[in-house]
PDB file of C-alpha atoms in Angstrom:
ATOM      1  CA  UNK A 287     -19.402 147.011  47.224  1.00 40.00           C
ATOM      2  CA  UNK A 288     -17.196 149.884  46.097  1.00 43.00           C
ATOM      3  CA  UNK A 289     -17.716 153.327  47.513  1.00 58.00           C
ATOM      4  CA  UNK A 290     -17.709 156.310  45.173  1.00 69.00           C
ATOM      5  CA  UNK A 291     -14.710 158.581  45.715  1.00 90.00           C
ATOM      6  CA  UNK A 292     -16.020 161.552  43.712  1.00 92.00           C
ATOM      7  CA  UNK A 293     -19.292 163.033  42.507  1.00 94.00           C
ATOM      8  CA  UNK A 294     -20.236 165.622  39.886  1.00 96.00           C
ATOM      9  CA  UNK A 295     -20.293 169.093  41.431  1.00 97.00           C
ATOM     10  CA  UNK A 296     -23.795 169.888  40.133  1.00 96.00           C
ATOM     11  CA  UNK A 297     -25.150 166.692  41.640  1.00 96.00           C
ATOM     12  CA  UNK A 298     -23.426 167.357  44.983  1.00 97.00           C
ATOM     13  CA  UNK A 299     -24.808 170.927  45.164  1.00 96.00           C
ATOM     14  CA  UNK A 300     -28.273 169.517  44.541  1.00 96.00           C
ATOM     15  CA  UNK A 301     -27.853 166.697  47.105  1.00 95.00           C
ATOM     16  CA  UNK A 302     -26.663 169.241  49.690  1.00 96.00           C
ATOM     17  CA  UNK A 303     -29.796 171.334  48.977  1.00 95.00           C
ATOM     18  CA  UNK A 304     -28.013 174.511  47.906  1.00 95.00           C
ATOM     19  CA  UNK A 305     -30.093 174.519  44.704  1.00 94.00           C
ATOM     20  CA  UNK A 306     -33.729 173.481  44.249  1.00 94.00           C
ATOM     21  CA  UNK A 307     -32.970 171.577  41.067  1.00 95.00           C
ATOM     22  CA  UNK A 308     -29.974 169.969  39.449  1.00 95.00           C
ATOM     23  CA  UNK A 309     -30.583 172.167  36.381  1.00 97.00           C
ATOM     24  CA  UNK A 310     -30.052 175.292  38.515  1.00 95.00           C
ATOM     25  CA  UNK A 311     -26.848 173.842  39.964  1.00 95.00           C
ATOM     26  CA  UNK A 312     -25.683 173.027  36.431  1.00 96.00           C
ATOM     27  CA  UNK A 313     -26.429 176.572  35.278  1.00 96.00           C
ATOM     28  CA  UNK A 314     -24.455 178.054  38.200  1.00 95.00           C
ATOM     29  CA  UNK A 315     -21.443 175.942  37.202  1.00 95.00           C
ATOM     30  CA  UNK A 316     -21.657 176.827  33.503  1.00 96.00           C
ATOM     31  CA  UNK A 317     -21.966 180.540  34.345  1.00 95.00           C
ATOM     32  CA  UNK A 318     -18.799 180.380  36.476  1.00 94.00           C
ATOM     33  CA  UNK A 319     -20.513 181.240  39.770  1.00 95.00           C
ATOM     34  CA  UNK A 320     -18.922 178.373  41.724  1.00 96.00           C
ATOM     35  CA  UNK A 321     -15.313 178.087  42.893  1.00 97.00           C
ATOM     36  CA  UNK A 322     -13.741 174.748  43.771  1.00 97.00           C
ATOM     37  CA  UNK A 323     -10.583 175.113  45.848  1.00 96.00           C
ATOM     38  CA  UNK A 324     -10.326 178.756  44.658  1.00 95.00           C
ATOM     39  CA  UNK A 325     -10.596 177.810  40.961  1.00 96.00           C
ATOM     40  CA  UNK A 326     -13.664 178.866  38.951  1.00 97.00           C
ATOM     41  CA  UNK A 327     -15.757 175.881  37.854  1.00 95.00           C
ATOM     42  CA  UNK A 328     -17.040 176.069  34.293  1.00 92.00           C
ATOM     43  CA  UNK A 329     -18.267 172.505  33.789  1.00 95.00           C
ATOM     44  CA  UNK A 330     -20.968 170.765  35.817  1.00 95.00           C
ATOM     45  CA  UNK A 331     -19.214 167.401  35.543  1.00 95.00           C
ATOM     46  CA  UNK A 332     -16.234 168.652  37.594  1.00 96.00           C
ATOM     47  CA  UNK A 333     -15.642 165.975  40.252  1.00 96.00           C
ATOM     48  CA  UNK A 334     -15.674 166.883  43.942  1.00 97.00           C
ATOM     49  CA  UNK A 335     -14.322 164.853  46.842  1.00 96.00           C
ATOM     50  CA  UNK A 336     -14.489 165.087  50.628  1.00 96.00           C
ATOM     51  CA  UNK A 337     -12.099 167.811  51.787  1.00 95.00           C
ATOM     52  CA  UNK A 338     -12.734 170.101  48.795  1.00 96.00           C
ATOM     53  CA  UNK A 339     -13.793 173.693  49.529  1.00 97.00           C
ATOM     54  CA  UNK A 340     -16.580 175.383  47.561  1.00 97.00           C
ATOM     55  CA  UNK A 341     -17.249 179.124  47.417  1.00 96.00           C
ATOM     56  CA  UNK A 342     -20.428 180.485  45.850  1.00 95.00           C
ATOM     57  CA  UNK A 343     -23.110 183.125  46.202  1.00 91.00           C
ATOM     58  CA  UNK A 344     -26.584 182.277  47.419  1.00 87.00           C
ATOM     59  CA  UNK A 345     -28.741 185.347  47.057  1.00 85.00           C
ATOM     60  CA  UNK A 346     -26.938 188.204  48.822  1.00 89.00           C
ATOM     61  CA  UNK A 347     -24.760 185.764  50.822  1.00 88.00           C
ATOM     62  CA  UNK A 348     -21.347 184.289  50.010  1.00 92.00           C
ATOM     63  CA  UNK A 349     -21.020 180.695  51.254  1.00 92.00           C
ATOM     64  CA  UNK A 350     -17.774 178.857  51.861  1.00 95.00           C
ATOM     65  CA  UNK A 351     -18.223 175.169  52.672  1.00 96.00           C
ATOM     66  CA  UNK A 352     -15.947 172.149  53.052  1.00 97.00           C
ATOM     67  CA  UNK A 353     -17.304 168.906  51.647  1.00 97.00           C
ATOM     68  CA  UNK A 354     -17.459 166.216  54.338  1.00 96.00           C
ATOM     69  CA  UNK A 355     -19.308 163.497  52.411  1.00 94.00           C
ATOM     70  CA  UNK A 356     -20.711 162.900  48.947  1.00 93.00           C
ATOM     71  CA  UNK A 357     -24.169 161.547  49.722  1.00 87.00           C
ATOM     72  CA  UNK A 358     -26.088 158.982  47.718  1.00 89.00           C
ATOM     73  CA  UNK A 359     -29.341 160.910  47.305  1.00 91.00           C
ATOM     74  CA  UNK A 360     -31.113 164.199  47.882  1.00 91.00           C
ATOM     75  CA  UNK A 361     -32.491 163.557  51.329  1.00 89.00           C
ATOM     76  CA  UNK A 362     -34.022 165.685  54.076  1.00 93.00           C
ATOM     77  CA  UNK A 363     -32.354 168.898  55.222  1.00 92.00           C
ATOM     78  CA  UNK A 364     -30.693 167.286  58.256  1.00 92.00           C
ATOM     79  CA  UNK A 365     -29.133 164.628  56.038  1.00 93.00           C
ATOM     80  CA  UNK A 366     -28.024 167.279  53.522  1.00 94.00           C
ATOM     81  CA  UNK A 367     -26.396 169.408  56.235  1.00 94.00           C
ATOM     82  CA  UNK A 368     -24.233 166.432  57.241  1.00 94.00           C
ATOM     83  CA  UNK A 369     -22.591 166.553  53.796  1.00 96.00           C
ATOM     84  CA  UNK A 370     -20.712 169.812  54.492  1.00 96.00           C
ATOM     85  CA  UNK A 371     -19.197 172.086  57.110  1.00 95.00           C
ATOM     86  CA  UNK A 372     -19.867 175.806  56.732  1.00 93.00           C
ATOM     87  CA  UNK A 373     -16.524 177.608  56.976  1.00 89.00           C
ATOM     88  CA  UNK A 374     -17.772 181.139  56.424  1.00 72.00           C
ATOM     89  CA  UNK A 375     -20.818 183.010  55.325  1.00 60.00           C
ATOM     90  CA  UNK A 376     -20.640 186.702  54.535  1.00 58.00           C
ATOM     91  CA  UNK A 377     -24.036 188.251  54.819  1.00 56.00           C
ATOM     92  CA  UNK A 378     -25.019 191.538  53.295  1.00 54.00           C
ATOM     93  CA  UNK A 379     -26.332 193.971  55.888  1.00 51.00           C
ATOM     94  CA  UNK A 380     -29.830 195.231  55.092  1.00 45.00           C
TER      95      UNK A 380
END
């Protein structure tokens, strides 16, 4: 059995539970709201691999995460959290 070495960025964002639907993750990519290794992503089929760093806004917060694993499905939150390591999160003060 061969293991996948990359995954579409929209699918990974959905698996990791950053977006409620894959369509929303796709829209974020197309609108240029995601950065992959400091480069703006414009296509949802951009491949991601373990070790890549993603930067994106979630509501008023800026998230910076390192991909640890690709994941085979959209599982429970604990399983999703194992797919990444949060490097930084800037939160807007209310």
